[in-house]
PDB file of C-alpha atoms in Angstrom:
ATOM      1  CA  UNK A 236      -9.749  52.319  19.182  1.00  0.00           C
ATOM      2  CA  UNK A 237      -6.363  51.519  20.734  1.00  0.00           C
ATOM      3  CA  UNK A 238      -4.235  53.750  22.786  1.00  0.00           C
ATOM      4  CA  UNK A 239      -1.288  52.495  20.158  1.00  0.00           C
ATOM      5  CA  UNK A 240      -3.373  54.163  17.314  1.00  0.00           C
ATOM      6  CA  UNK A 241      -3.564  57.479  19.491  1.00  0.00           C
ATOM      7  CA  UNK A 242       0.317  57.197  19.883  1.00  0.00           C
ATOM      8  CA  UNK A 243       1.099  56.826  15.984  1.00  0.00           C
ATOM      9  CA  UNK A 244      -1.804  59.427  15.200  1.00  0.00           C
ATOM     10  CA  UNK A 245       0.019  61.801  17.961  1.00  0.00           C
ATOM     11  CA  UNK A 246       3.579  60.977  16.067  1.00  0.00           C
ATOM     12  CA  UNK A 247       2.847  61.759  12.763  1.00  0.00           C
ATOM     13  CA  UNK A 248       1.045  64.908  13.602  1.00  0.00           C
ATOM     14  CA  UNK A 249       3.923  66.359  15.274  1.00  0.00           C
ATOM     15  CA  UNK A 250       6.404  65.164  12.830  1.00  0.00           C
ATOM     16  CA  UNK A 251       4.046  65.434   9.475  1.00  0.00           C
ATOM     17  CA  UNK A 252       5.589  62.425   8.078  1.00  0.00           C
ATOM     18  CA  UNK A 253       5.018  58.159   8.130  1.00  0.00           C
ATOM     19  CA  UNK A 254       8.333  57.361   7.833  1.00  0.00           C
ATOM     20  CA  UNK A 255       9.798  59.373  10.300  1.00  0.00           C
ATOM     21  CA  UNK A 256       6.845  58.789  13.100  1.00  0.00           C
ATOM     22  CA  UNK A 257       7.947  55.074  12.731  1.00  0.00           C
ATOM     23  CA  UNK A 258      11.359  55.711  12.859  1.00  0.00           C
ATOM     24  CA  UNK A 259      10.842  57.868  16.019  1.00  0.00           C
ATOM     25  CA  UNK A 260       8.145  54.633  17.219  1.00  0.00           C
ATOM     26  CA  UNK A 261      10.902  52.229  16.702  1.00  0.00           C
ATOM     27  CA  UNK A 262       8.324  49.879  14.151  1.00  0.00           C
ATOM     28  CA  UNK A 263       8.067  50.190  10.687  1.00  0.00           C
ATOM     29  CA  UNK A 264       6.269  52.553   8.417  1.00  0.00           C
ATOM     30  CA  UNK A 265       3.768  50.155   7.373  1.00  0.00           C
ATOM     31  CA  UNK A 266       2.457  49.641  10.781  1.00  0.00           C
ATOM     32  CA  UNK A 267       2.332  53.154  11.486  1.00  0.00           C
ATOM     33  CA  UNK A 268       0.219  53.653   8.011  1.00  0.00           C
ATOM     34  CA  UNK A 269      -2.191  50.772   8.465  1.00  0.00           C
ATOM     35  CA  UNK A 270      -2.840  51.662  11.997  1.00  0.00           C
ATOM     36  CA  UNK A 271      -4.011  54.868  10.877  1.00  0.00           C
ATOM     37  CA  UNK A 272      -6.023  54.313   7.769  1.00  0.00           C
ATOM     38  CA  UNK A 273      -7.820  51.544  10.920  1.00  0.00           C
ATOM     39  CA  UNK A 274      -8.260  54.736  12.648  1.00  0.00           C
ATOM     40  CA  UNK A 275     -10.273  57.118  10.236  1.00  0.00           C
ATOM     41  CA  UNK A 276     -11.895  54.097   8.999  1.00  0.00           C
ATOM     42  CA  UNK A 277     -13.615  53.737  12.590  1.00  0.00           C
ATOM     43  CA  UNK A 278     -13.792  57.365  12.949  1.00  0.00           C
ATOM     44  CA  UNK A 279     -15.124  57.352   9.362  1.00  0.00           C
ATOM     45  CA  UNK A 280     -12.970  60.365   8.784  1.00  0.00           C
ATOM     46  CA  UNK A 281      -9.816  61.934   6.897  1.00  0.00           C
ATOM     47  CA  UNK A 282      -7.500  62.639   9.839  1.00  0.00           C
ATOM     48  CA  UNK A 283      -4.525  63.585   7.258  1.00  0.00           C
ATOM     49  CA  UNK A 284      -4.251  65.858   3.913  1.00  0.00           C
ATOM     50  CA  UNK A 285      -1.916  63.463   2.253  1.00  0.00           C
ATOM     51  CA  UNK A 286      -1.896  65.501  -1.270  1.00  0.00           C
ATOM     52  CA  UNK A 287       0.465  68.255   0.024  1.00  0.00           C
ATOM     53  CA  UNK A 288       4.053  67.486   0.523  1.00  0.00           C
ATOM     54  CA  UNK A 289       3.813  67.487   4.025  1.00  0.00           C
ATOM     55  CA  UNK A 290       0.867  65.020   5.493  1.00  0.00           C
ATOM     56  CA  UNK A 291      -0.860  67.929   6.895  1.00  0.00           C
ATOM     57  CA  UNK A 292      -3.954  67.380   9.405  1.00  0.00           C
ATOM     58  CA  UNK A 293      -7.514  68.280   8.343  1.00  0.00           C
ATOM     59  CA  UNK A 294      -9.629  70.319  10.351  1.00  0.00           C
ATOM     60  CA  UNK A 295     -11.236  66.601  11.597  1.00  0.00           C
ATOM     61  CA  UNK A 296      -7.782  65.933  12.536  1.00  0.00           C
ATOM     62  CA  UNK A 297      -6.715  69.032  14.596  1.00  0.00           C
ATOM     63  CA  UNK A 298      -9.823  68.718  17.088  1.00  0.00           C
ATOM     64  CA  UNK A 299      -9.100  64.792  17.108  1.00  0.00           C
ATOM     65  CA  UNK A 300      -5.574  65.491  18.236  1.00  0.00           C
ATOM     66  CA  UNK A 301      -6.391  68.008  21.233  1.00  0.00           C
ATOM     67  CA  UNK A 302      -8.697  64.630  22.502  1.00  0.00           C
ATOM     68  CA  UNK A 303      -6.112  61.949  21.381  1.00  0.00           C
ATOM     69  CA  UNK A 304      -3.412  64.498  23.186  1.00  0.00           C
ATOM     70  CA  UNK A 305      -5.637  64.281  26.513  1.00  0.00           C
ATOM     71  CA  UNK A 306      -6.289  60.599  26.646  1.00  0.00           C
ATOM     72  CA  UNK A 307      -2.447  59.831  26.307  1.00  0.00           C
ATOM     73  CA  UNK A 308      -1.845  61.947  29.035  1.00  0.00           C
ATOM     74  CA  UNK A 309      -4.875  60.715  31.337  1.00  0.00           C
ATOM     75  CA  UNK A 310      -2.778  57.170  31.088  1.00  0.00           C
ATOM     76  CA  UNK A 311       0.833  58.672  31.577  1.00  0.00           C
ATOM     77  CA  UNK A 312      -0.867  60.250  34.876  1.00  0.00           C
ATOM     78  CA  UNK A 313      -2.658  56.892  35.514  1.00  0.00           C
ATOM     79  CA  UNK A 314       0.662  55.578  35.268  1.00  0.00           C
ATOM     80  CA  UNK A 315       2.774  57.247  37.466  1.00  0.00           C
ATOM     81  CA  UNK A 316      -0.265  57.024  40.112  1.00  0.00           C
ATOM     82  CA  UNK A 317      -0.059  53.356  40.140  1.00  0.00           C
ATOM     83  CA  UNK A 318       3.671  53.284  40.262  1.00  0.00           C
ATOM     84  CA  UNK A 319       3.612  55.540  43.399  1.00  0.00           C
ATOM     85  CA  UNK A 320       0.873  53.568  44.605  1.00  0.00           C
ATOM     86  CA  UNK A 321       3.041  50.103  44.290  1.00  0.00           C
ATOM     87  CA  UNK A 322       5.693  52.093  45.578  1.00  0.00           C
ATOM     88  CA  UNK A 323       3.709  52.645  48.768  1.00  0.00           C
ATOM     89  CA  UNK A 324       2.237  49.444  49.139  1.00  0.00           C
ATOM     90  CA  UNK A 325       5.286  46.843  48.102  1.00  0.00           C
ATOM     91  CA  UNK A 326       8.351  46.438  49.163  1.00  0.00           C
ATOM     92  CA  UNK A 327      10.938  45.310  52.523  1.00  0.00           C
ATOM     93  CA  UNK A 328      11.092  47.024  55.780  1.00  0.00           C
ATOM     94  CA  UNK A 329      14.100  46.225  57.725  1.00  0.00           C
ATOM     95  CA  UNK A 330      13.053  46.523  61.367  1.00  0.00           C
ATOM     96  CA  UNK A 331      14.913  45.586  64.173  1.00  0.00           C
ATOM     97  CA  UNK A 332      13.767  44.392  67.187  1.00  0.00           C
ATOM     98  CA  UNK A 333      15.626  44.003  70.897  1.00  0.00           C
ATOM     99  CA  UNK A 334      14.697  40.605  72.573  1.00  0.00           C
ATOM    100  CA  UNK A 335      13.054  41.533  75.259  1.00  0.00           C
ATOM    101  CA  UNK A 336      10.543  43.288  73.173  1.00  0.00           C
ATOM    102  CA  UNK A 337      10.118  40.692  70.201  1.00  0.00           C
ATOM    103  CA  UNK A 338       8.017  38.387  71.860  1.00  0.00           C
ATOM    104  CA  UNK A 339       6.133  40.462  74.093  1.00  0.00           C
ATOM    105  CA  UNK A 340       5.439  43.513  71.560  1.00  0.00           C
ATOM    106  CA  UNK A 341       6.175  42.307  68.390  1.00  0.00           C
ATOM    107  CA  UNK A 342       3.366  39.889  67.120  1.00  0.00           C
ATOM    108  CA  UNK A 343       0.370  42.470  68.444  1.00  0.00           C
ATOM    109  CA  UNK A 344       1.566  44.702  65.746  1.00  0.00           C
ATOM    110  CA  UNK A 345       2.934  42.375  63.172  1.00  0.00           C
ATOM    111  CA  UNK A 346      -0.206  40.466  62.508  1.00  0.00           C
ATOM    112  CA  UNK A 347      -2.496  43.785  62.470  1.00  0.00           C
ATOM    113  CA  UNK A 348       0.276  45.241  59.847  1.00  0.00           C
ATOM    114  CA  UNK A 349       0.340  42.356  57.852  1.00  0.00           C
ATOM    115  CA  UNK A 350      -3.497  42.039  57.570  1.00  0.00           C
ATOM    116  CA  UNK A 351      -3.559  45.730  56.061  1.00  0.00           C
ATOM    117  CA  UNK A 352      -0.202  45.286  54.412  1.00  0.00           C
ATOM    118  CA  UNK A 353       0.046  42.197  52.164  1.00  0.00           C
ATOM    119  CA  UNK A 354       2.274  43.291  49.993  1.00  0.00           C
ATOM    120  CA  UNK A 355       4.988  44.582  52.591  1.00  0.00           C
ATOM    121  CA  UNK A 356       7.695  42.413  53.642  1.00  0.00           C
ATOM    122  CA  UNK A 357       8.990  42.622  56.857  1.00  0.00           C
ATOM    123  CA  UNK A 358      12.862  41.679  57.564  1.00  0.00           C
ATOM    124  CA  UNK A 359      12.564  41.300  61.391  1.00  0.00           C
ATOM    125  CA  UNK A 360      16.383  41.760  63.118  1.00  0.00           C
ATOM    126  CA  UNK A 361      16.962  40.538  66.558  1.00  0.00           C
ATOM    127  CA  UNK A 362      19.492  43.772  67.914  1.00  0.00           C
ATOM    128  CA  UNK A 363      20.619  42.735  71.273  1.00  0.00           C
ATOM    129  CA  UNK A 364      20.632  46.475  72.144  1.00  0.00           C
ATOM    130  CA  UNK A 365      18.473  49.626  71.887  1.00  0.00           C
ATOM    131  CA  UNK A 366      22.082  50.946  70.935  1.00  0.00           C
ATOM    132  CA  UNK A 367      22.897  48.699  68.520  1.00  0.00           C
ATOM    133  CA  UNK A 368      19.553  49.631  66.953  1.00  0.00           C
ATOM    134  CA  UNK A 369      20.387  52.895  66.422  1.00  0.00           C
ATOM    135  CA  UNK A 370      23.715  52.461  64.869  1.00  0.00           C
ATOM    136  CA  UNK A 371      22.029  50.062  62.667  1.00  0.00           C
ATOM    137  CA  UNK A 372      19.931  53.137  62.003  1.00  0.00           C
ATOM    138  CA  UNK A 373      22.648  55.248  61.666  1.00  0.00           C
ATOM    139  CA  UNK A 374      24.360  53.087  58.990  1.00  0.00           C
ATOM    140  CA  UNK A 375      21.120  52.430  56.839  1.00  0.00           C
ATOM    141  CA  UNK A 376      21.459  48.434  57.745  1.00  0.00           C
ATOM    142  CA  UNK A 377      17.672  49.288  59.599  1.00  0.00           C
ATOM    143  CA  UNK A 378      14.940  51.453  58.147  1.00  0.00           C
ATOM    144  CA  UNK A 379      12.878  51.153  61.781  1.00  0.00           C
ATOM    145  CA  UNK A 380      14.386  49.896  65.127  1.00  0.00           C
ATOM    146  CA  UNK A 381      11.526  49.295  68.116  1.00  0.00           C
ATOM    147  CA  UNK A 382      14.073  50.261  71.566  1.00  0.00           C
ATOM    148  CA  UNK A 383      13.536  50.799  75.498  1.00  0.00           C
ATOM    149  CA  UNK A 384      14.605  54.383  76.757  1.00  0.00           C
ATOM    150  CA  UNK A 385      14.900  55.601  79.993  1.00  0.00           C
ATOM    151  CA  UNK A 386      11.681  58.206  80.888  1.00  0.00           C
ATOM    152  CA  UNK A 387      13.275  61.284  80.442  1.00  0.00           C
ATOM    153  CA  UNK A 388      15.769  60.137  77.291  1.00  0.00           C
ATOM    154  CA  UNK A 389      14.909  62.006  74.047  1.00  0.00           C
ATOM    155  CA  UNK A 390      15.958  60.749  70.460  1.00  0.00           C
ATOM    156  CA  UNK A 391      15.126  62.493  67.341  1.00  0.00           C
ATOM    157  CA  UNK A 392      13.394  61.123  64.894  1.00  0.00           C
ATOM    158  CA  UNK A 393      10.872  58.320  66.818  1.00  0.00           C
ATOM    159  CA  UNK A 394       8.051  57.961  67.612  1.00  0.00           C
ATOM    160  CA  UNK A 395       6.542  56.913  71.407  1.00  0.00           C
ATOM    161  CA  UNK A 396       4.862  53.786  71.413  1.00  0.00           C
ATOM    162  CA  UNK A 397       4.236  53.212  74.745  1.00  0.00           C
ATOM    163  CA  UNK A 398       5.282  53.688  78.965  1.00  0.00           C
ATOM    164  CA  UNK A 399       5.616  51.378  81.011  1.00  0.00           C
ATOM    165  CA  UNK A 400       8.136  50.439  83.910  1.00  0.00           C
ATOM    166  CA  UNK A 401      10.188  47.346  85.921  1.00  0.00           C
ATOM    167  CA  UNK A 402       9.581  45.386  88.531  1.00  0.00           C
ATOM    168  CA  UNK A 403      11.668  43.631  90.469  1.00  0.00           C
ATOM    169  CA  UNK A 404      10.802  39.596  89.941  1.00  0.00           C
ATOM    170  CA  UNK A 405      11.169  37.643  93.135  1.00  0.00           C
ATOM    171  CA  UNK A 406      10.673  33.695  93.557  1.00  0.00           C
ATOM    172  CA  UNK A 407       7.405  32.560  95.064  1.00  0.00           C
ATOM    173  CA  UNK A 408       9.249  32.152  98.160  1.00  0.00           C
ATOM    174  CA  UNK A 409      11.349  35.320  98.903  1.00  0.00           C
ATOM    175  CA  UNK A 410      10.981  37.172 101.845  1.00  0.00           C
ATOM    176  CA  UNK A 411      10.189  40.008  99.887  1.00  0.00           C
ATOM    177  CA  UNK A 412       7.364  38.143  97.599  1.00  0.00           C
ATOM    178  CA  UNK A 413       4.118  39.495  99.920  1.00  0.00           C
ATOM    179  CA  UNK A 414       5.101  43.304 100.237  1.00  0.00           C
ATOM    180  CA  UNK A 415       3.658  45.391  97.697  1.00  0.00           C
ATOM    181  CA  UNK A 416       6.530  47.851  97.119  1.00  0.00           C
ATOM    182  CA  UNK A 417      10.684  47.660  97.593  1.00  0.00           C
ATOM    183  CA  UNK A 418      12.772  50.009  97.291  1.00  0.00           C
ATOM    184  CA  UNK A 419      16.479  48.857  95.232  1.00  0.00           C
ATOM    185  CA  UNK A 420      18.423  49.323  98.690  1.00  0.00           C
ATOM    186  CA  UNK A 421      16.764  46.057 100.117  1.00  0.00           C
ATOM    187  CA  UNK A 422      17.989  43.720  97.631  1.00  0.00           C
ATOM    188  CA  UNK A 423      21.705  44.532  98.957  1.00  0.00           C
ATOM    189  CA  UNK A 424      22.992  40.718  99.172  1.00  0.00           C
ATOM    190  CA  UNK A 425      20.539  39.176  96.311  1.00  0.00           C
ATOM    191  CA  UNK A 426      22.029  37.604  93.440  1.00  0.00           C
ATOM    192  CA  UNK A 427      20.755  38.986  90.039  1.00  0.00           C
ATOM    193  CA  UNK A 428      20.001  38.415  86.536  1.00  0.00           C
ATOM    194  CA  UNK A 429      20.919  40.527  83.934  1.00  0.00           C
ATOM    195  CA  UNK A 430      20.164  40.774  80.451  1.00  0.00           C
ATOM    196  CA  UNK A 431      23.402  41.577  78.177  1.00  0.00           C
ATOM    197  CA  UNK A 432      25.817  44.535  78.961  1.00  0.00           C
ATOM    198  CA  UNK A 433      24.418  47.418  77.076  1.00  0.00           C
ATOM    199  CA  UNK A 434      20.241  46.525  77.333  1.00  0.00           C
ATOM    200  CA  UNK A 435      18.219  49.170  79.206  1.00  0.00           C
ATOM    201  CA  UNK A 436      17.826  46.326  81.802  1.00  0.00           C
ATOM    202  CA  UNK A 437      21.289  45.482  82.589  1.00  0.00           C
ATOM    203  CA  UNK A 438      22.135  49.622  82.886  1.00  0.00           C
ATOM    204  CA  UNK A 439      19.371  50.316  84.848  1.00  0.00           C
ATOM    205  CA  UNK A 440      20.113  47.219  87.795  1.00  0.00           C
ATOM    206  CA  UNK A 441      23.709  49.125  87.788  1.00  0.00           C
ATOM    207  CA  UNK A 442      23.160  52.446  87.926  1.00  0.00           C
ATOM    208  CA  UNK A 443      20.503  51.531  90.832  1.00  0.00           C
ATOM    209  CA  UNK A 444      22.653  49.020  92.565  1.00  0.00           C
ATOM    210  CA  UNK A 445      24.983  51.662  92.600  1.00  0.00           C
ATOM    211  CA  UNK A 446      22.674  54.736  94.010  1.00  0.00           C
ATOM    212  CA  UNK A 447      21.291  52.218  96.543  1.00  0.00           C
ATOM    213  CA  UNK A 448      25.490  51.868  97.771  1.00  0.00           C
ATOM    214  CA  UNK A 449      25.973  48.741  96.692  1.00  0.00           C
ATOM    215  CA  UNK A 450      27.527  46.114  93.629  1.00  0.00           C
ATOM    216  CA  UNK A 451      24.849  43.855  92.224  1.00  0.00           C
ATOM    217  CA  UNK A 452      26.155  40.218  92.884  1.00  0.00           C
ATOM    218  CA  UNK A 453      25.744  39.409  88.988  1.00  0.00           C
ATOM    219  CA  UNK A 454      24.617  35.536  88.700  1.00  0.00           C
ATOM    220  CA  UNK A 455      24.005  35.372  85.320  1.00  0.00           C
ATOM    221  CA  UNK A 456      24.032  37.507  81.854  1.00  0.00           C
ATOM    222  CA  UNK A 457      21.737  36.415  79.014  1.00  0.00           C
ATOM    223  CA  UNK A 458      19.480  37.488  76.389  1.00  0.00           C
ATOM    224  CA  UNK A 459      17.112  34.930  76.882  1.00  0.00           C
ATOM    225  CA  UNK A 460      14.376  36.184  78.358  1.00  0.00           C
ATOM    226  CA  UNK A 461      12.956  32.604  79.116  1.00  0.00           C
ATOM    227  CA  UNK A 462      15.700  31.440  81.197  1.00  0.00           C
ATOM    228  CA  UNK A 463      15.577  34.680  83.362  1.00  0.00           C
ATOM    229  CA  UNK A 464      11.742  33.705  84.366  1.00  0.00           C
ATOM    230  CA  UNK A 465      12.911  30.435  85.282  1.00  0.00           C
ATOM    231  CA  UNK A 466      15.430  30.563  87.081  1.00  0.00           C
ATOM    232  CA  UNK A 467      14.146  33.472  89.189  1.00  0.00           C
ATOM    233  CA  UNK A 468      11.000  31.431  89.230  1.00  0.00           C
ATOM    234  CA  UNK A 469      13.663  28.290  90.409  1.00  0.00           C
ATOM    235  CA  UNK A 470      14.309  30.372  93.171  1.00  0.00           C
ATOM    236  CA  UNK A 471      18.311  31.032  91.917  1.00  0.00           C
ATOM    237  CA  UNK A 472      17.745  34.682  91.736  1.00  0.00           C
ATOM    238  CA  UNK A 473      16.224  38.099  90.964  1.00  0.00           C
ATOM    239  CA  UNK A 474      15.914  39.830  88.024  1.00  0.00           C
ATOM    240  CA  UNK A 475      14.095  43.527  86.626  1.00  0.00           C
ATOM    241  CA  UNK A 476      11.933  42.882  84.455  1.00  0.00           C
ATOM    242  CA  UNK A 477       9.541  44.971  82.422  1.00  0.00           C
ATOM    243  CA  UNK A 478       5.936  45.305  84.052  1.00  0.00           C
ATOM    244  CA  UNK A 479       4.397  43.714  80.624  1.00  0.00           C
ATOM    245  CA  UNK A 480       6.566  40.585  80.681  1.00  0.00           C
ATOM    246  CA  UNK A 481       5.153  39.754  84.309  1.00  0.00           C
ATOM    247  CA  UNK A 482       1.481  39.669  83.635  1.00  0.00           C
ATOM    248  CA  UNK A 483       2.117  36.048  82.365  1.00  0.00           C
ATOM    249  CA  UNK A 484       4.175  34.393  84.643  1.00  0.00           C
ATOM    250  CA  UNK A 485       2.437  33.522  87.640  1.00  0.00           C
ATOM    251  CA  UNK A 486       5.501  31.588  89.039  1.00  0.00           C
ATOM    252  CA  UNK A 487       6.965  34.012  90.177  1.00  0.00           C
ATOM    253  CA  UNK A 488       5.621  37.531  91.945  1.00  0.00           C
ATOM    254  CA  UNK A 489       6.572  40.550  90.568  1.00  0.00           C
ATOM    255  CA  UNK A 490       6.837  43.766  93.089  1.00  0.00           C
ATOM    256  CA  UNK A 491       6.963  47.383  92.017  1.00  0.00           C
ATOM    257  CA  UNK A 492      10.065  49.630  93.103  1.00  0.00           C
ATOM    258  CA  UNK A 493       9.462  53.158  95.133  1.00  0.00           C
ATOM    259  CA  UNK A 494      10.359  54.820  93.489  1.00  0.00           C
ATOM    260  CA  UNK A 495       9.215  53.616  90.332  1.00  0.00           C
ATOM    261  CA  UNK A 496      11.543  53.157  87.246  1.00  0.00           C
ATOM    262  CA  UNK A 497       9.500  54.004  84.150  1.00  0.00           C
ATOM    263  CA  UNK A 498      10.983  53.492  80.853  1.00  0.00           C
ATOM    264  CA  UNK A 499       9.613  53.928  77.363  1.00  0.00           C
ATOM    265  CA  UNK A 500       9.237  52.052  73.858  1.00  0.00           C
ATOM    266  CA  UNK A 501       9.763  53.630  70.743  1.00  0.00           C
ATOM    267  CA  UNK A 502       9.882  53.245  67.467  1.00  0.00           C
ATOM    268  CA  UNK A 503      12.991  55.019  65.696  1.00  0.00           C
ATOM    269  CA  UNK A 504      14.565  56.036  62.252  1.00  0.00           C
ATOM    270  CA  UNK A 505      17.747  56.868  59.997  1.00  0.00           C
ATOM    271  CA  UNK A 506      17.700  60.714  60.983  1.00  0.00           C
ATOM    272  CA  UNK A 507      19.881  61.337  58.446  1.00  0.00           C
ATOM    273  CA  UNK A 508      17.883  60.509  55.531  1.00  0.00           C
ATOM    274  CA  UNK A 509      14.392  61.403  55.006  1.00  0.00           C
ATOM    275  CA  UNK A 510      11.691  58.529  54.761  1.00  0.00           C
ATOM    276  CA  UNK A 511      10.571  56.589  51.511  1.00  0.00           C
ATOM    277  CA  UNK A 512       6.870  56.566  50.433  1.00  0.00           C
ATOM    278  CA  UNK A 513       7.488  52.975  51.836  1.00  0.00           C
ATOM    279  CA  UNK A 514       8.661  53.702  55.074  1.00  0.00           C
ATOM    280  CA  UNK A 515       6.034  56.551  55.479  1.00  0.00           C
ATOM    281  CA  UNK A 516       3.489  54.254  54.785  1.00  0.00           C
ATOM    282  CA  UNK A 517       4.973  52.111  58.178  1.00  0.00           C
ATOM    283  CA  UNK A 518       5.084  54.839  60.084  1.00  0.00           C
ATOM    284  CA  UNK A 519       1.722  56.177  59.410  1.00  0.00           C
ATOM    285  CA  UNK A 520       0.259  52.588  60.278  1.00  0.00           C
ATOM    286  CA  UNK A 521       1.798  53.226  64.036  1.00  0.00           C
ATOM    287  CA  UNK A 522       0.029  56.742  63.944  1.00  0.00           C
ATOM    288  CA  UNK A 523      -3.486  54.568  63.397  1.00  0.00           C
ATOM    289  CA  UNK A 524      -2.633  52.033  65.638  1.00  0.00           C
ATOM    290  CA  UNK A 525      -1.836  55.112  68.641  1.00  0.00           C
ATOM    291  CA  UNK A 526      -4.888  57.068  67.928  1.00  0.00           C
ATOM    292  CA  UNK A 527      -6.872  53.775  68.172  1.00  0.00           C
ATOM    293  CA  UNK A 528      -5.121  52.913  71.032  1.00  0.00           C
ATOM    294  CA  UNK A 529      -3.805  49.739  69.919  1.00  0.00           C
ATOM    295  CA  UNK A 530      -0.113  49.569  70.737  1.00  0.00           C
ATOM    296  CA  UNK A 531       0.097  47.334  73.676  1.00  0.00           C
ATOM    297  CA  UNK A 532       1.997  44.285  74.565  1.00  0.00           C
TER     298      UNK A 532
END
């Protein structure tokens, strides 16, 4: 029995004639009548009165429709379950990512998504800023955007991955390099690193340059996270730098502030638009990975 035999049984029934079922079926009427006479023949039964002007179903054919009715539907519902399913589980998720995260952040949860995930691309954008992130966002060029927010900054729609907070990276050799907390006010006369205008980094050296009374002396601006460690590990200058991109640079020491500046990570979304079974999916996988505690650097 074929589920195309169902179909054509189902057709003529409703329409109580060959020619039109296969007109409706888009195939021809002698297809439509051989597939049934192969279906009574393995039901060894008379599904249709064909002696009245109408081809009228026998009583073996009214009880074979309510079952032929049920299967067809079972696979439309199979159907449409599989299609949501691939829905779910295939597709791209534009994500973008600010530098200073991307290495540090990035491949911890990109390799456990991808393991679970297959099927999902994901189109990884290198934003130089958390605010260029959320315009992105904003303009639907980004389905998810991973950004650094000050402690007590809220955004709708996100999701906290993680706190953490800066330190203030010294070379091996600064006076400074021993103590095991500085306040901002005693780097007055250090030259400084800073990431590009508009990163949590480079607002955060201002706005506590300027609360300490003083104007950083800027050095260098660049979004290259490697060169920062360098140099300040060169001894050229000092930089703020986030507490988990010090654990692995032991060329330089890195001192906490009093008082310390925490910041957060988040992961953020279009909130004017609400989320595809696709990016649902994405987000749920962050719920898992903070309930499993998972999300670190």
């Amino acid at each position: 029995m074929e589920l195309r035999q169902l179909e054509y049984f189902c057709a003529v029934s409703t329409l109580e004639n060959f020619t039109k079922a296969a007109h409706f079926l888009h195939v021809s009427q002698p297809s439509v009548t051989k597939a049934i006479q192969s279906l009574e023949a393995e039901l060894n039964l008379l599904l249709f009165d064909r002696t009245q002007k109408h081809i009228l179903l026998t009583e073996a054919g009214q009880i074979f429709l309510l079952h032929a009715k049920k299967i067809l539907q079972d696979v439309q519902t199979a159907q449409k379950s599989i299609e949501r399913f691939q829905t779910q589980n295939s597709g791209v998720i534009r994500l973008g990512v600010p530098p200073m995260l991307e290495s540090y952040f990035f491949p911890n949860f990109f390799m456990k998504f991808q393991a679970s995930n297959p099927n999902i691309l994901l189109d990884v954008q290198e934003c130089n800023t958390s605010q260029a992130i959320n315009e992105k966002l904003d303009e639907d060029f980004l389905d998810f955007g991973i950004i650094c927010l000050k402690a007590d900054d809220l955004i709708k729609h996100s999701l906290k991955l993680l706190d953490s907070e800066f330190y203030i990276c010294l070379p091996p050799s600064h006076k400074f390099a021993q103590v095991e907390k500085i306040s901002f006010a005693e780097l007055h006369g250090e030259k400084f690193i800073l990431q590009q205008a508009g990163t949590i980094q480079n607002l955060l050296t201002m706005e506590l340059a300027a609360a300490a009374g003083f104007a950083p002396n800027i050095l260098l601006s660049t979004s290259q996270l490697k060169t920062i460690k360098e140099l300040v590990s060169g001894g050229v200058a000092v930089a703020l730098l986030p507490k988990f991109v010090t654990t692995d640079a032991p060329n330089f020491k890195a001192v906490p502030l009093e008082p310390p500046i925490k910041f957060k990570v988040v992961l953020a979304w279009n909130r004017f638009k609400e989320l595809s079974p696709l990016g649902t999916r994405f987000l749920n996988f962050f719920y898992e990975l903070l309930q499993s505690q998972e999300v670190k650097p």
